[in-house]
Coordinates of C-alpha atoms in Angstrom, one line a residue:
M712 CA 3.9 -1.8 -15.6
I713 CA 0.3 -0.6 -15.7
P714 CA -0.7 -0.6 -19.4
R715 CA -2.9 1.9 -21.2
M716 CA -6.5 1.1 -22.0
E717 CA -7.6 1.6 -25.6
M718 CA -9.9 4.5 -26.0
P719 CA -12.9 4.5 -28.5
R720 CA -12.3 6.6 -31.6
S721 CA -15.7 8.3 -31.0
A722 CA -17.8 8.9 -28.0
S723 CA -20.0 5.9 -27.2
R724 CA -22.8 5.5 -24.7
R725 CA -22.6 2.4 -22.4
R726 CA -25.5 0.9 -20.5
P727 CA -25.4 2.1 -16.9
E728 CA -25.2 -0.7 -14.3
W729 CA -24.7 -0.1 -10.6
P730 CA -22.7 -2.9 -9.0
E731 CA -23.9 -4.5 -5.8
P732 CA -22.8 -2.6 -2.7
V733 CA -19.5 -3.8 -1.4
D734 CA -18.1 -3.7 2.1
R735 CA -16.1 -0.7 3.1
H736 CA -13.6 -0.1 5.9
S737 CA -14.9 3.4 6.3
A738 CA -18.3 4.3 7.7
A739 CA -21.0 3.8 5.1
G740 CA -23.0 6.8 3.9
A741 CA -20.4 9.4 4.6
L742 CA -21.4 12.7 3.0
F743 CA -18.5 13.0 0.6
E744 CA -17.9 9.3 0.1
E745 CA -17.2 8.5 -3.6
R746 CA -19.7 6.5 -5.5
P747 CA -19.0 3.1 -7.1
P748 CA -18.7 3.1 -10.9
L749 CA -21.7 3.8 -13.0
R750 CA -21.0 0.6 -15.0
K751 CA -18.9 -2.5 -14.5
L752 CA -15.6 -3.2 -16.1
T753 CA -16.3 -5.9 -18.7
V754 CA -13.6 -8.5 -19.4
L755 CA -13.7 -11.4 -21.9
V756 CA -11.2 -14.2 -21.2
D757 CA -9.9 -16.9 -23.5
V758 CA -10.6 -20.0 -21.4
D759 CA -7.2 -21.5 -22.3
V760 CA -5.4 -18.5 -20.8
L761 CA -7.0 -19.0 -17.3
D762 CA -7.7 -22.7 -17.3
L763 CA -10.7 -23.4 -15.2
N764 CA -9.5 -26.9 -14.2
E765 CA -5.8 -26.5 -13.7
P766 CA -4.6 -26.9 -10.1
P767 CA -4.4 -23.6 -8.2
E768 CA -0.9 -22.2 -7.8
W769 CA -0.1 -18.8 -6.2
D770 CA 0.6 -16.9 -9.3
Q771 CA -0.8 -14.1 -11.4
S772 CA -3.5 -16.3 -13.0
L773 CA -4.9 -17.4 -9.6
I774 CA -5.1 -13.8 -8.3
L775 CA -6.7 -12.6 -11.6
K776 CA -9.3 -15.4 -11.5
G777 CA -10.4 -14.3 -8.1
L778 CA -10.5 -10.6 -8.8
L779 CA -12.5 -11.1 -11.9
T780 CA -15.4 -12.4 -9.7
H781 CA -15.7 -9.0 -8.0
S782 CA -19.2 -7.4 -8.2
C783 CA -17.7 -4.4 -10.0
I784 CA -16.5 -6.6 -12.9
A785 CA -18.5 -8.5 -15.5
R786 CA -16.3 -11.5 -16.7
Y787 CA -17.2 -13.8 -19.5
W788 CA -15.3 -16.8 -20.8
Y789 CA -14.8 -17.6 -24.5
A790 CA -13.5 -20.6 -26.5
D791 CA -13.5 -21.1 -30.3
E792 CA -15.2 -24.5 -29.8
G793 CA -17.7 -23.0 -27.4
P794 CA -18.4 -23.8 -23.7
P795 CA -18.2 -27.3 -22.2
A796 CA -21.3 -29.4 -22.3
D797 CA -21.8 -29.3 -18.5
A798 CA -21.5 -25.5 -18.2
P799 CA -24.4 -24.0 -16.2
R800 CA -27.3 -22.6 -18.2
V801 CA -29.6 -19.7 -17.6
S802 CA -33.2 -19.6 -18.7
L803 CA -35.3 -16.5 -18.8
E804 CA -38.7 -16.7 -20.5
L805 CA -38.1 -17.9 -24.0
W806 CA -34.3 -17.7 -24.0
T807 CA -31.6 -20.1 -22.7
A808 CA -27.9 -19.2 -22.6
V809 CA -24.7 -20.4 -21.0
K810 CA -24.0 -18.6 -17.7
D811 CA -20.8 -16.4 -17.7
W812 CA -19.9 -17.3 -21.3
A813 CA -19.9 -15.5 -24.6
V814 CA -21.0 -18.0 -27.2
L815 CA -20.6 -17.5 -31.0
G816 CA -23.3 -19.4 -33.0
K817 CA -23.3 -20.6 -36.5
R818 CA -23.9 -18.5 -39.6
D819 CA -27.5 -17.6 -40.5
E820 CA -29.0 -18.7 -43.7
D821 CA -27.8 -15.6 -45.6
G822 CA -24.2 -16.3 -44.4
F823 CA -23.8 -12.7 -43.3
A824 CA -24.2 -12.8 -39.5
R825 CA -23.3 -15.1 -36.6
P826 CA -25.3 -14.8 -33.4
V827 CA -23.6 -14.1 -30.1
S828 CA -25.2 -14.8 -26.7
Y829 CA -23.9 -14.0 -23.3
A830 CA -25.5 -14.2 -19.9
N831 CA -25.1 -13.7 -16.2
D832 CA -27.4 -14.7 -13.3
H833 CA -30.0 -12.1 -14.1
Q834 CA -29.9 -11.3 -17.8
I835 CA -29.4 -12.9 -21.2
H836 CA -28.0 -10.7 -24.0
R837 CA -28.0 -11.4 -27.7
G838 CA -26.1 -9.8 -30.5
A839 CA -24.4 -10.7 -33.8
V840 CA -21.0 -10.6 -35.6
V841 CA -21.9 -9.0 -38.9
G842 CA -19.8 -8.7 -42.0
N843 CA -16.9 -10.4 -43.8
V844 CA -14.2 -10.2 -41.1
A845 CA -13.7 -14.0 -41.2
E846 CA -13.0 -14.0 -45.0
V847 CA -10.7 -11.0 -44.7
A848 CA -8.7 -12.7 -41.9
R849 CA -8.5 -15.9 -43.9
S850 CA -7.1 -14.1 -46.9
D851 CA -4.5 -12.1 -44.9
T852 CA -1.5 -14.2 -46.0
R853 CA 0.9 -11.3 -45.3
A854 CA 0.4 -11.8 -41.6
K855 CA 3.4 -13.2 -39.7
S856 CA 1.3 -15.1 -37.2
Y857 CA 1.0 -18.9 -37.6
R858 CA 3.4 -19.1 -40.5
Q859 CA 4.7 -22.3 -39.0
L860 CA 1.4 -24.0 -39.8
S861 CA 0.1 -25.1 -43.1
P862 CA -1.7 -22.4 -45.2
E863 CA -5.1 -23.9 -44.4
K864 CA -4.5 -24.2 -40.6
A865 CA -3.0 -20.7 -40.5
A866 CA -6.1 -19.3 -42.3
E867 CA -8.4 -21.1 -39.8
K868 CA -6.4 -19.7 -36.8
R869 CA -6.6 -16.1 -38.2
E870 CA -10.3 -16.5 -38.8
A871 CA -10.9 -17.7 -35.3
D872 CA -8.8 -14.9 -33.8
A873 CA -10.7 -12.2 -35.8
L874 CA -14.0 -13.7 -34.8
A875 CA -13.0 -13.7 -31.1
V876 CA -12.3 -10.0 -31.3
R877 CA -15.6 -9.4 -32.9
V878 CA -17.3 -11.3 -30.1
A879 CA -15.5 -9.2 -27.5
E880 CA -16.7 -6.0 -29.3
V881 CA -20.3 -7.4 -29.5
I882 CA -20.5 -7.9 -25.7
G883 CA -19.0 -4.5 -25.0
A884 CA -15.8 -5.8 -23.5
D885 CA -13.2 -3.3 -22.2
I886 CA -10.5 -5.9 -22.0
F887 CA -9.9 -9.2 -23.9
V888 CA -7.4 -11.5 -22.1
T889 CA -5.8 -13.7 -24.8
R890 CA -2.6 -15.1 -26.2
R891 CA -3.7 -15.0 -29.8
S892 CA -0.8 -13.6 -31.8
Y893 CA -2.9 -12.5 -34.8
V894 CA -5.0 -10.3 -32.5
R895 CA -2.0 -8.4 -31.4
E896 CA -0.4 -8.2 -34.8
S897 CA -3.4 -7.0 -36.8
K898 CA -4.9 -3.9 -35.5
W899 CA -7.5 -3.8 -38.3
A900 CA -9.0 -6.9 -36.7
R901 CA -10.2 -4.8 -33.7
N902 CA -11.8 -1.4 -33.3
S903 CA -10.4 1.2 -30.9
G904 CA -11.9 0.8 -27.5
L905 CA -10.9 -2.9 -26.9
T906 CA -7.7 -3.5 -24.9
I907 CA -5.8 -6.7 -25.6
C908 CA -4.0 -8.0 -22.6
D909 CA -2.1 -11.0 -21.3
V910 CA -2.6 -12.1 -17.7
D911 CA 0.0 -9.8 -16.2
E912 CA -1.3 -6.8 -18.0
C913 CA -4.9 -7.5 -17.2
L914 CA -4.1 -8.0 -13.5
A915 CA -2.4 -4.6 -13.3
L916 CA -5.4 -2.9 -15.0
V917 CA -7.9 -4.8 -12.9
G918 CA -5.9 -3.9 -9.8
L919 CA -5.9 -0.3 -10.7
Y920 CA -9.6 -0.4 -11.4
L921 CA -10.5 -2.0 -8.1
R922 CA -8.3 0.4 -6.2
S923 CA -10.1 3.2 -7.9
Q924 CA -13.3 1.8 -6.3
H925 CA -11.5 1.7 -2.9
E926 CA -11.2 -2.0 -3.1
H927 CA -7.8 -3.2 -1.9
L928 CA -7.9 -7.0 -2.2
Y929 CA -4.9 -9.3 -2.0
W930 CA -6.8 -12.5 -2.5
R931 CA -10.2 -13.6 -3.7
S932 CA -11.2 -17.2 -4.2
P933 CA -11.8 -18.2 -7.9
D934 CA -15.4 -18.9 -7.0
G935 CA -15.8 -15.4 -5.4
R936 CA -16.9 -16.8 -2.0
G937 CA -13.8 -15.8 0.0
T938 CA -12.1 -12.4 0.1
C939 CA -9.0 -11.0 1.8
Q940 CA -8.6 -7.2 1.8
M941 CA -6.8 -4.4 3.5
N942 CA -7.3 -0.7 3.9
R943 CA -5.5 1.5 1.4
G944 CA -2.7 2.6 3.7
L945 CA -1.7 -1.0 4.6
F946 CA -2.0 -2.2 1.0
F947 CA 0.5 0.5 -0.2
W948 CA 2.7 0.1 2.8
V949 CA 3.1 -3.7 2.1
G950 CA 3.7 -2.8 -1.5
T951 CA 6.4 -0.4 -0.6
R952 CA 8.2 -2.9 1.7
E953 CA 8.0 -5.5 -1.1
L954 CA 9.4 -3.1 -3.8
V955 CA 12.1 -1.8 -1.4
P956 CA 13.4 -5.0 0.1
S957 CA 16.7 -3.5 1.0
A958 CA 14.9 -1.4 3.6
W959 CA 14.4 -4.3 5.9
R960 CA 18.1 -4.2 7.0
W961 CA 18.6 -0.5 6.4
F962 CA 15.5 0.8 8.3
Y963 CA 15.9 -1.8 11.1
A964 CA 19.3 -0.3 11.8
C965 CA 17.9 3.3 11.8
M966 CA 15.2 2.2 14.3
Q967 CA 17.7 0.3 16.5
H968 CA 20.1 3.3 16.6
S969 CA 17.3 5.7 17.5
V970 CA 16.1 3.4 20.3
G971 CA 19.6 3.0 21.6
T972 CA 20.5 6.7 21.6
G973 CA 17.1 7.9 22.6
N974 CA 17.0 10.2 19.6
D975 CA 14.3 9.6 17.0
A976 CA 15.9 11.7 14.3
L977 CA 17.3 8.9 12.2
S978 CA 14.3 6.7 12.5
Y979 CA 12.0 9.5 11.3
L980 CA 14.4 10.3 8.4
G981 CA 14.6 6.6 7.4
G982 CA 10.8 6.3 7.7
S983 CA 10.4 9.3 5.5
V984 CA 12.1 7.5 2.6
L985 CA 9.5 4.7 2.8
Q986 CA 6.6 7.0 3.4
R987 CA 7.4 9.0 0.3
V988 CA 7.8 5.9 -1.8
E989 CA 4.4 4.8 -0.5
R990 CA 2.8 8.1 -1.4
A991 CA 4.4 8.1 -4.8
L992 CA 2.9 4.7 -5.5
Q993 CA -0.6 6.0 -4.5
T994 CA -0.2 9.1 -6.7
R995 CA 1.1 6.9 -9.5
D996 CA -2.4 5.4 -9.6
D997 CA -3.8 8.9 -10.0
V998 CA -1.7 9.5 -13.1
H999 CA -2.9 6.3 -14.7
R1000 CA -6.5 6.9 -13.7
A1001 CA -6.4 10.2 -15.5
L1002 CA -4.6 8.8 -18.6
N1003 CA -7.0 5.8 -18.8
Q1004 CA -10.0 8.0 -19.7
P1005 CA -10.9 9.8 -23.0
Q1006 CA -8.4 12.7 -23.0
N1007 CA -9.3 16.4 -22.7
N1008 CA -7.9 19.4 -20.9
D1009 CA -9.2 18.2 -17.5
T1010 CA -7.6 14.7 -17.7
A1011 CA -4.4 16.2 -19.0
D1012 CA -4.2 18.6 -16.1
A1013 CA -5.0 15.9 -13.6
A1014 CA -2.3 13.5 -15.0
L1015 CA 0.4 16.2 -15.1
A1016 CA -0.5 17.5 -11.6
S1017 CA -0.2 14.0 -10.2
L1018 CA 3.0 13.4 -12.2
D1019 CA 4.5 16.5 -10.6
T1020 CA 3.7 15.1 -7.2
V1021 CA 5.2 11.7 -8.0
L1022 CA 8.5 13.4 -9.1
L1023 CA 8.6 15.5 -5.9
L1024 CA 8.0 12.5 -3.7
L1025 CA 10.7 10.4 -5.4
V1026 CA 13.3 13.1 -5.2
G1027 CA 12.3 13.6 -1.5
A1028 CA 12.8 9.9 -0.8
L1029 CA 16.2 10.0 -2.4
D1030 CA 17.2 13.2 -0.5
A1031 CA 16.1 11.6 2.8
A1032 CA 18.2 8.5 2.0
A1033 CA 21.2 10.8 1.3
R1034 CA 20.8 12.4 4.7
V1035 CA 20.7 9.0 6.3
A1036 CA 24.0 8.1 4.5
H1037 CA 25.4 11.5 5.7
T1038 CA 24.6 10.6 9.3
V1039 CA 25.8 6.9 9.0
L1040 CA 29.1 8.0 7.5
A1041 CA 29.7 10.6 10.3
M1042 CA 30.1 13.4 7.7
D1043 CA 30.0 17.0 8.9
P1044 CA 26.7 17.4 10.8
D1045 CA 26.6 21.1 10.1
K1046 CA 26.5 20.3 6.4
L1047 CA 23.6 17.8 6.6
Y1048 CA 21.5 20.2 4.5
T1049 CA 23.9 19.7 1.5
A1050 CA 23.3 15.9 1.3
A1051 CA 21.9 15.1 -2.1
W1052 CA 23.0 12.4 -4.5
Q1053 CA 23.0 14.8 -7.4
Q1054 CA 24.9 17.5 -5.5
K1055 CA 28.5 17.7 -6.9
S1056 CA 30.1 19.2 -3.8
W1057 CA 28.5 16.5 -1.6
Q1058 CA 29.4 13.7 -4.1
K1059 CA 33.1 14.8 -3.7
E1060 CA 32.9 14.5 0.1
L1061 CA 31.1 11.2 -0.2
K1062 CA 33.8 9.7 -2.4
K1063 CA 36.3 10.3 0.3
V1064 CA 34.4 8.3 3.0
C1065 CA 32.5 5.7 0.9
P1066 CA 33.6 5.4 -2.7
K1067 CA 31.4 2.3 -3.4
L1068 CA 28.3 4.3 -2.4
A1069 CA 29.4 7.3 -4.5
A1070 CA 30.0 5.1 -7.5
L1071 CA 26.3 4.4 -7.7
V1072 CA 25.5 8.0 -8.7
T1073 CA 28.7 9.1 -10.5
N1074 CA 31.1 8.0 -13.2
D1075 CA 28.4 7.7 -15.9
S1076 CA 26.6 5.0 -13.8
P1077 CA 23.0 4.1 -14.5
G1078 CA 22.1 5.7 -11.2
Q1079 CA 23.6 9.0 -12.4
H1080 CA 21.5 8.9 -15.5
V1081 CA 18.3 8.1 -13.6
L1082 CA 19.0 11.1 -11.3
T1083 CA 19.5 13.3 -14.4
I1084 CA 16.1 12.5 -15.7
L1085 CA 14.4 12.7 -12.4
K1086 CA 16.0 16.0 -11.2
H1087 CA 15.4 17.9 -14.4
L1088 CA 11.7 16.8 -14.6
R1089 CA 11.2 17.6 -10.9
N1090 CA 13.1 20.9 -11.1
S1091 CA 10.4 22.2 -13.4
V1092 CA 8.5 23.2 -10.3
H1093 CA 11.0 26.0 -9.9
G1094 CA 10.4 27.4 -13.4
S1095 CA 8.0 26.7 -16.3
A1096 CA 5.5 24.0 -15.5
L1097 CA 5.5 20.8 -17.5
Q1098 CA 3.3 21.4 -20.5
A1099 CA 0.7 19.0 -21.9
L1100 CA 0.1 18.7 -25.6
G1101 CA -3.1 17.1 -27.0
F1102 CA -2.2 15.1 -30.1
R1103 CA -4.4 13.1 -32.5
K1104 CA -3.1 11.0 -35.3
G1105 CA -5.8 10.6 -38.0
I1106 CA -8.9 9.0 -36.5
E1107 CA -7.1 7.7 -33.5
P1108 CA -8.3 8.9 -30.0
L1109 CA -6.7 12.1 -28.6
Q1110 CA -3.5 11.5 -26.7
T1111 CA -1.9 13.6 -23.9
L1112 CA 1.8 14.2 -24.4
L1113 CA 4.3 15.9 -22.2
G1114 CA 6.8 18.5 -23.5
L1115 CA 10.3 17.9 -22.1
P1116 CA 11.9 20.9 -20.3
E1117 CA 13.5 22.9 -23.1
A1118 CA 16.6 24.0 -21.3
E1119 CA 17.5 20.4 -20.1
V1120 CA 16.1 18.4 -23.1
A1121 CA 19.5 17.5 -24.4
E1122 CA 20.7 16.0 -21.1
I1123 CA 17.4 14.2 -20.5
R1124 CA 17.5 12.6 -24.0
A1125 CA 21.1 11.6 -23.6
A1126 CA 20.3 9.9 -20.3
M1127 CA 17.3 8.1 -21.9
R1128 CA 19.5 6.9 -24.7
V1129 CA 21.8 5.3 -22.2
L1130 CA 18.9 3.8 -20.3
G1131 CA 17.4 1.7 -23.1
G1132 CA 16.7 4.3 -25.8
E1133 CA 14.2 7.1 -26.3
R1134 CA 11.6 4.8 -27.8
L1135 CA 11.3 2.8 -24.5
W1136 CA 10.8 6.1 -22.7
G1137 CA 7.8 7.0 -25.0
V1138 CA 9.6 9.9 -26.8
S1139 CA 8.0 11.2 -30.0
H1140 CA 8.6 14.1 -32.3
V1141 CA 5.1 15.3 -33.2
L1142 CA 6.5 18.9 -33.3
P1143 CA 9.7 19.5 -35.2
D1144 CA 11.3 21.9 -32.7
R1145 CA 10.6 20.0 -29.4
P1146 CA 10.4 16.4 -28.4
H1147 CA 7.4 15.1 -26.3
V1148 CA 6.9 12.1 -24.2
D1149 CA 4.0 9.9 -23.2
P1150 CA 3.7 10.7 -19.5
G1151 CA 2.4 7.2 -18.6
I1152 CA 5.3 5.4 -20.4
L1153 CA 7.7 7.9 -18.9
L1154 CA 6.5 7.1 -15.4
E1155 CA 6.5 3.4 -15.9
R1156 CA 10.0 3.5 -17.1
L1157 CA 11.3 5.9 -14.5
F1158 CA 9.6 4.5 -11.3
P1159 CA 11.2 1.0 -11.4
L1160 CA 14.7 2.5 -12.1
V1161 CA 14.3 4.9 -9.1
L1162 CA 13.3 1.9 -6.9
E1163 CA 16.3 0.0 -8.1
L1164 CA 18.5 3.0 -7.3
I1165 CA 17.1 3.4 -3.8
N1166 CA 17.6 -0.3 -3.1
G1167 CA 21.2 -0.1 -4.3
L1168 CA 21.9 3.0 -2.2
M1169 CA 20.5 1.3 0.9
D1170 CA 22.6 -1.8 0.2
E1171 CA 25.8 0.2 0.1
T1172 CA 25.1 2.4 3.1
P1173 CA 27.0 0.8 6.0
V1174 CA 24.3 1.1 8.6
E1175 CA 26.1 -1.6 10.6
N1176 CA 28.5 1.2 11.7
L1177 CA 25.9 3.0 13.7
S1178 CA 26.0 2.8 17.4
H1179 CA 23.7 0.4 19.2
V1180 CA 23.1 -1.6 16.0
T1181 CA 23.4 -5.4 15.7
I1182 CA 21.9 -6.8 12.6
R1183 CA 21.0 -10.5 12.5
P1184 CA 19.9 -12.5 9.4
E1185 CA 16.2 -12.3 10.3
N1186 CA 16.5 -8.5 10.3
T1187 CA 17.4 -8.4 6.6
K1188 CA 14.1 -9.9 5.3
P1189 CA 10.4 -9.8 5.9
P1190 CA 9.1 -11.4 9.1
E1191 CA 8.4 -15.1 8.8
K1192 CA 5.0 -15.5 10.3
G1193 CA 1.8 -17.2 9.3
P1194 CA -0.2 -16.7 6.1
D1195 CA -2.4 -14.2 7.9
D1196 CA 0.5 -11.8 8.4
P1197 CA 0.3 -8.8 6.0
F1198 CA 3.9 -9.3 5.0
H1199 CA 3.5 -13.0 4.1
E1200 CA 5.2 -13.7 0.8
R1201 CA 1.9 -14.5 -1.0
T1202 CA 0.4 -11.2 0.1
R1203 CA 3.4 -9.3 -1.0
L1204 CA 3.5 -11.0 -4.4
S1205 CA -0.2 -10.3 -5.0
I1206 CA 0.2 -6.6 -4.2
R1207 CA 3.4 -6.4 -6.3
W1208 CA 1.6 -8.0 -9.3
Q1209 CA -1.5 -5.8 -8.9
L1210 CA 0.7 -2.7 -8.8
G1211 CA 2.2 -3.7 -12.2
F1212 CA 5.7 -4.7 -11.0

């Protein structure tokens, strides 16, 4: 999933910093071309989370290491014991600091502040951790973290964790990548505006951020010297084929049948399923871009408009898949327009010719509940639009919530309870007479379930029955070509991870 960034509790000014120009696939200097960000994404990384010296393996850590070297990102390392002795230094006039590290110094003579330095190739910054956060953390014996340690060791760990968070805040980090359990447990130890992430969460956020700058990378070397990238369309197309693996067999059969019959109808219909999933993935980014900003009427409107589009595209993908099944099963061609997985009359006819396929969307199946949620939210386009609610709890930042359609709220909530429970779907009861839901959590819960349903429906559709179709084992999986092929396993995994799946 793509997590939510923490928003500051009050408006804060950040120092503008234009990143270095980056290569574009489009012509540079186009009149309406979007600008790069006014400031970089700042990330502090616990060095033990992304070990600098461990052998490279193709995993989330390797992809994140590379992406964090991008010119739109300022990445700093941190360790409780400080940087290694051989870490490169930067000297500017009277100051010397460790390059790409945030370093916490010793207490001053008054014992009230500890200096912090951090530097890149061009600048050295200095700040300080001020106050008694270390003492408060040491005395927090109610904390569950580190209870397996001795009281003194546990106090030392809590102190170190709290100081690490303060360092992240001093350097203006947006994200702190860490495994520190006390940091996640104790919200008092950090101010709003710092997002705590593990590797997977950070990779999804960094991927979203770079895509927002029109940077679609699937690999970058950890030293930043080598980059492999795609245009947006190919990036999301590869992502779609990775997330809908059942389409290799299913769509190949549609294509082969169309070639054999000289009629493109089925190949266009099958391609429409994948095209709509691809566009839904792109629009999903728009939802998260809107929600990962300080919330107001404009961001709420943008998030819900994009959510509407995602719902329409996912329903459209499912409807096209139903029409493929209708054709494959040789059902009445004059009733093709009735084909829809949630349509009762069509379900009845489907059960007669392919009960296994029908079972995926009937008989209280998970697929039936997914369709219930999806269709009711999507059908709001025919009536009252989905309504946003701005909600603030105490001094916390403003949130955007979504009111569930009133007429169908009971059915939606019942389906959510079956599919993991309302809490997992982001349901809250901020108003006594109507439940609301976090639109980002809703989307991240619904999208994977719809993809799972699409894959299941493709698996159970007997496309082998089509004329002119012969499916071999190599037609049921991605092509096995060299590492430069866009569908190579490593490329597909990188894109999957960056999309938050």
